[in-house]
CSV table of C-alpha atoms and ligand atoms in Angstrom, one decimal:
chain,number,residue,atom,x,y,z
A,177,UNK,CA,0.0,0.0,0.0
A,178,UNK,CA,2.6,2.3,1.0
A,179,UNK,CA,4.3,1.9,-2.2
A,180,UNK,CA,1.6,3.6,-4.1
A,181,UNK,CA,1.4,6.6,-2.4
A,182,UNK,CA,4.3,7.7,-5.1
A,183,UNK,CA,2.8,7.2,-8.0
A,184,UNK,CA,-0.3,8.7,-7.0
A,185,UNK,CA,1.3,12.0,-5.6
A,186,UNK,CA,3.3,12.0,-9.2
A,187,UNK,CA,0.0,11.7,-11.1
A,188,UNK,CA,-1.4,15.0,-9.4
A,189,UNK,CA,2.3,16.7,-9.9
A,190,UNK,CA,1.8,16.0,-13.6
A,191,UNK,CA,-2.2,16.8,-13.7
A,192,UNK,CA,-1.3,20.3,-11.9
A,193,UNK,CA,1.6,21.0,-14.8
A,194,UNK,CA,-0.3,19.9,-17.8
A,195,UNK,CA,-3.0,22.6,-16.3
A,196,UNK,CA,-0.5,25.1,-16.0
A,197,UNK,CA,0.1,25.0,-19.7
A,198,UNK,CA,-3.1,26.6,-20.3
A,199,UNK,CA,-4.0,30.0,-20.5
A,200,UNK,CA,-4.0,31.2,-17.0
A,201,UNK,CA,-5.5,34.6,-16.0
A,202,UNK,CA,-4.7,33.9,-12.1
A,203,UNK,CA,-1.3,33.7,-13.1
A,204,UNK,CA,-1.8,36.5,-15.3
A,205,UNK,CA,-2.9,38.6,-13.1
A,206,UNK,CA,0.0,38.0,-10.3
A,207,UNK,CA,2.5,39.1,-13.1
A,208,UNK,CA,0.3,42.0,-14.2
A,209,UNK,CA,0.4,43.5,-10.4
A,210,UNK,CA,3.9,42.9,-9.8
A,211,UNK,CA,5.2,44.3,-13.3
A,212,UNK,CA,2.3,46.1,-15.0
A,213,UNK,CA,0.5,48.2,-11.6
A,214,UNK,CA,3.0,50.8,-11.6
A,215,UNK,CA,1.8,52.3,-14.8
A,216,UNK,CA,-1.6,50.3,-15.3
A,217,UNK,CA,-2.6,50.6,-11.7
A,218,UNK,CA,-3.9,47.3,-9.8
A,219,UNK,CA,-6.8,46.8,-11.6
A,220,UNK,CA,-5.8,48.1,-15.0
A,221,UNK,CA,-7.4,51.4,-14.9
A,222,UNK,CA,-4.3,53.0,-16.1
A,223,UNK,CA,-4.0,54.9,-12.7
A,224,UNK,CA,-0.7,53.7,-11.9
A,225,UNK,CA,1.9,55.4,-9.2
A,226,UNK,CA,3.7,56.0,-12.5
A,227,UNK,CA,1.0,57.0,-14.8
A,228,UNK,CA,1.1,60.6,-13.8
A,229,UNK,CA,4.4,61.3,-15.0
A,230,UNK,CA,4.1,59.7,-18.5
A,231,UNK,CA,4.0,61.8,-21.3
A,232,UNK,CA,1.0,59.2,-23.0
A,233,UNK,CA,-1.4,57.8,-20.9
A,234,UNK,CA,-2.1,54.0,-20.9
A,235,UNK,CA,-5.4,53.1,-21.8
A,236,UNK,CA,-8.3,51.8,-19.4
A,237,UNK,CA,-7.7,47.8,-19.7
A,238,UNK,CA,-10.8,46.6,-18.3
A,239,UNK,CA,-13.2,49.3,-20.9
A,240,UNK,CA,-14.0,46.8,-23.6
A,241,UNK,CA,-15.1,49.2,-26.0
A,242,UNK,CA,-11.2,50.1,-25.9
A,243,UNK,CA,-9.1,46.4,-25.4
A,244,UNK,CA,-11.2,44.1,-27.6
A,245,UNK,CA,-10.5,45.7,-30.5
A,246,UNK,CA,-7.1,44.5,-30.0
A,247,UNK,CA,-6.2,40.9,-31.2
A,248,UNK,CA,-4.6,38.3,-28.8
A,249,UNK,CA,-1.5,38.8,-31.4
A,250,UNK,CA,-1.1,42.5,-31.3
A,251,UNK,CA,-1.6,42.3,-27.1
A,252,UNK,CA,0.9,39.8,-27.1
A,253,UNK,CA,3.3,41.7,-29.3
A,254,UNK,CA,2.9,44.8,-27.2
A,255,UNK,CA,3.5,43.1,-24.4
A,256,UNK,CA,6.5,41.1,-25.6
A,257,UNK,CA,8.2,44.0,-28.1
A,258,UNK,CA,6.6,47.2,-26.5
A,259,UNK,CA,4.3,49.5,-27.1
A,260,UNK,CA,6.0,50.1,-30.9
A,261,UNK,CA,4.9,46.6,-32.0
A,262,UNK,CA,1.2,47.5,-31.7
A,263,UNK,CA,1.0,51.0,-33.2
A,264,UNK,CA,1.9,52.4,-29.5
A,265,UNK,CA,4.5,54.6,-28.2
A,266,UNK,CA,7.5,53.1,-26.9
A,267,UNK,CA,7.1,54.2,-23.2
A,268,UNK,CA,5.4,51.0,-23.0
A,269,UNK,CA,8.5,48.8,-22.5
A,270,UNK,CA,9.1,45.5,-23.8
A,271,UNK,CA,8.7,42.6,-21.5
A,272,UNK,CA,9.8,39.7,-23.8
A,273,UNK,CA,13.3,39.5,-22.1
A,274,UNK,CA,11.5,39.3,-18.3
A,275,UNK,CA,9.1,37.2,-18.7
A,276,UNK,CA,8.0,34.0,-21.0
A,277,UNK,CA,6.2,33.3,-23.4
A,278,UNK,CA,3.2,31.4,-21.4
A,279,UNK,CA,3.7,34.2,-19.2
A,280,UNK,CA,3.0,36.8,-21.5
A,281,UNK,CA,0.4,34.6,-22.7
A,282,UNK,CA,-1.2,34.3,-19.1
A,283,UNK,CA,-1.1,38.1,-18.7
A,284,UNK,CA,-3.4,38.4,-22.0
A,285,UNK,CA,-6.1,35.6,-20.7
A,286,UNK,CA,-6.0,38.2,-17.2
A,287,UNK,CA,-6.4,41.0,-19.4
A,288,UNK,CA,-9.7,39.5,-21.6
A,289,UNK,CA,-11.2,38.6,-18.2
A,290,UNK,CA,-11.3,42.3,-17.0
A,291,UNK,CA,-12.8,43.9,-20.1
A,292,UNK,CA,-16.0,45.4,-20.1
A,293,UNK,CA,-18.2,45.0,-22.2
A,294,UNK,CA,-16.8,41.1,-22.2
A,295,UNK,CA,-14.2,40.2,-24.9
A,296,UNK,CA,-15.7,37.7,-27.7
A,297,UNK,CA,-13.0,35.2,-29.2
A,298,UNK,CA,-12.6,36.1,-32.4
A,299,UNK,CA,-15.2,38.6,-32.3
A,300,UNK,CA,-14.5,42.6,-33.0
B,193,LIG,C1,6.6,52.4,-17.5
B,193,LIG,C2,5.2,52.3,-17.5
B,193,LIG,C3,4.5,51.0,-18.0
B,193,LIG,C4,4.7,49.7,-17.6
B,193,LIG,C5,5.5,49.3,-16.4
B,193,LIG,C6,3.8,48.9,-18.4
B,193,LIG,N1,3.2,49.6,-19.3
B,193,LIG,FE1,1.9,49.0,-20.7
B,193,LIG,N2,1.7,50.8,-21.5
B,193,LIG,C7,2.3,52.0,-21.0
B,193,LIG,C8,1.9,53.1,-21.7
B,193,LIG,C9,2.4,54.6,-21.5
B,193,LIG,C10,1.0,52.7,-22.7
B,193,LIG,C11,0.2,53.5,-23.8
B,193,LIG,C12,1.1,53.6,-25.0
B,193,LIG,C13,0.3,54.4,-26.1
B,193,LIG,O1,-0.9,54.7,-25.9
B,193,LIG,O2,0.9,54.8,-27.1
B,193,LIG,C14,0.9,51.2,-22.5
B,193,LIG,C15,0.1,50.4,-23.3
B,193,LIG,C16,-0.1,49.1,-23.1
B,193,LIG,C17,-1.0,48.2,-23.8
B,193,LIG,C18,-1.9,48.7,-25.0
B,193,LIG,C19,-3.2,49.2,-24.5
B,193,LIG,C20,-3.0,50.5,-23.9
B,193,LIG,O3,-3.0,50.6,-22.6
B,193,LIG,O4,-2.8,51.6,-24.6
B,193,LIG,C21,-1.0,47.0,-23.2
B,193,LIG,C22,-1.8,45.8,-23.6
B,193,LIG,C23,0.0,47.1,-22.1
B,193,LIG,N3,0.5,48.3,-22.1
B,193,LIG,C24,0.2,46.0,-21.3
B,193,LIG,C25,1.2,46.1,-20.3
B,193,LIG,C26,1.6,44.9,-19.5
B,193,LIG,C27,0.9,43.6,-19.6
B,193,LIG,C28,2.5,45.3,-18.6
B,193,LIG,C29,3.3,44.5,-17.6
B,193,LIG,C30,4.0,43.3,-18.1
B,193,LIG,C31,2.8,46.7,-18.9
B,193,LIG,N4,2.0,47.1,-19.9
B,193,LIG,C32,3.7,47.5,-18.2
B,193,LIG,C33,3.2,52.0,-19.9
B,193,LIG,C34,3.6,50.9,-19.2
């Protein structure tokens, strides 16, 4: 009996890490408060600390009306490139070199759950 404990505790190891691999907007939204608040502001409102002092305001991230005309792709880009990658100014830095790719990935499945009106897949 006791040698099965093992196996079992490896089988929810490996179900917990194959659910990580998805899109996860918990995670997201950890990395979004620890490198994104200080301009974005906690819950995305672009009311950051930092906000006040940049010369071009970020946007509201939870008005729909605004974010889901974006595409996953060009969110992802910004994100990962900076703000130049999605038509934006470049005191949106890049993250790509801090953080990876799931991670960046993450952030954007955090950022479609705070949008109002609700983002659609695929929709405009
Ligand atoms: C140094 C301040 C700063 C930090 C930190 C920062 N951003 Fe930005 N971000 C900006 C600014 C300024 C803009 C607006 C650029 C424009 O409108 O041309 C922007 C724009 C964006 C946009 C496009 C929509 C919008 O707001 O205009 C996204 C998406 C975005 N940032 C995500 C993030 C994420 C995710 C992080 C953390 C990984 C992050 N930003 C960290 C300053 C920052």
């Amino acid at each position: 009996m006791a040698r099965r404990i093992p196996a079992l505790v490896l089988f929810a190891v490996l179900s917990a890490a194959s659910m990580a691999s998805a899109q996860n907007k918990e995670e997201g939204k950890k990395f979004y408060v620890t490198y994104c608040s200080s301009c974005h502001g906690d819950s995305g409102k672009g009311d950051g600390p930092a906000a006040a002092s940049l010369p071009v305001k970020p946007a509201n991230h939870t008005d729909g009306n605004v974010m889901n005309k974006l595409s996953d792709k060009t969110l992802f880009d910004i994100i990962a490139k900076g703000g130049p990658a999605g038509g934006k100014s470049n005191f949106m830095p890049a993250w790509g070199g801090a953080l990876k790719e799931n991670q960046i990935q993450d952030i954007v499945a955090y950022l479609r759950s705070i949008a109002n009106p609700p983002y659609k897949a695929g929709g405009k």
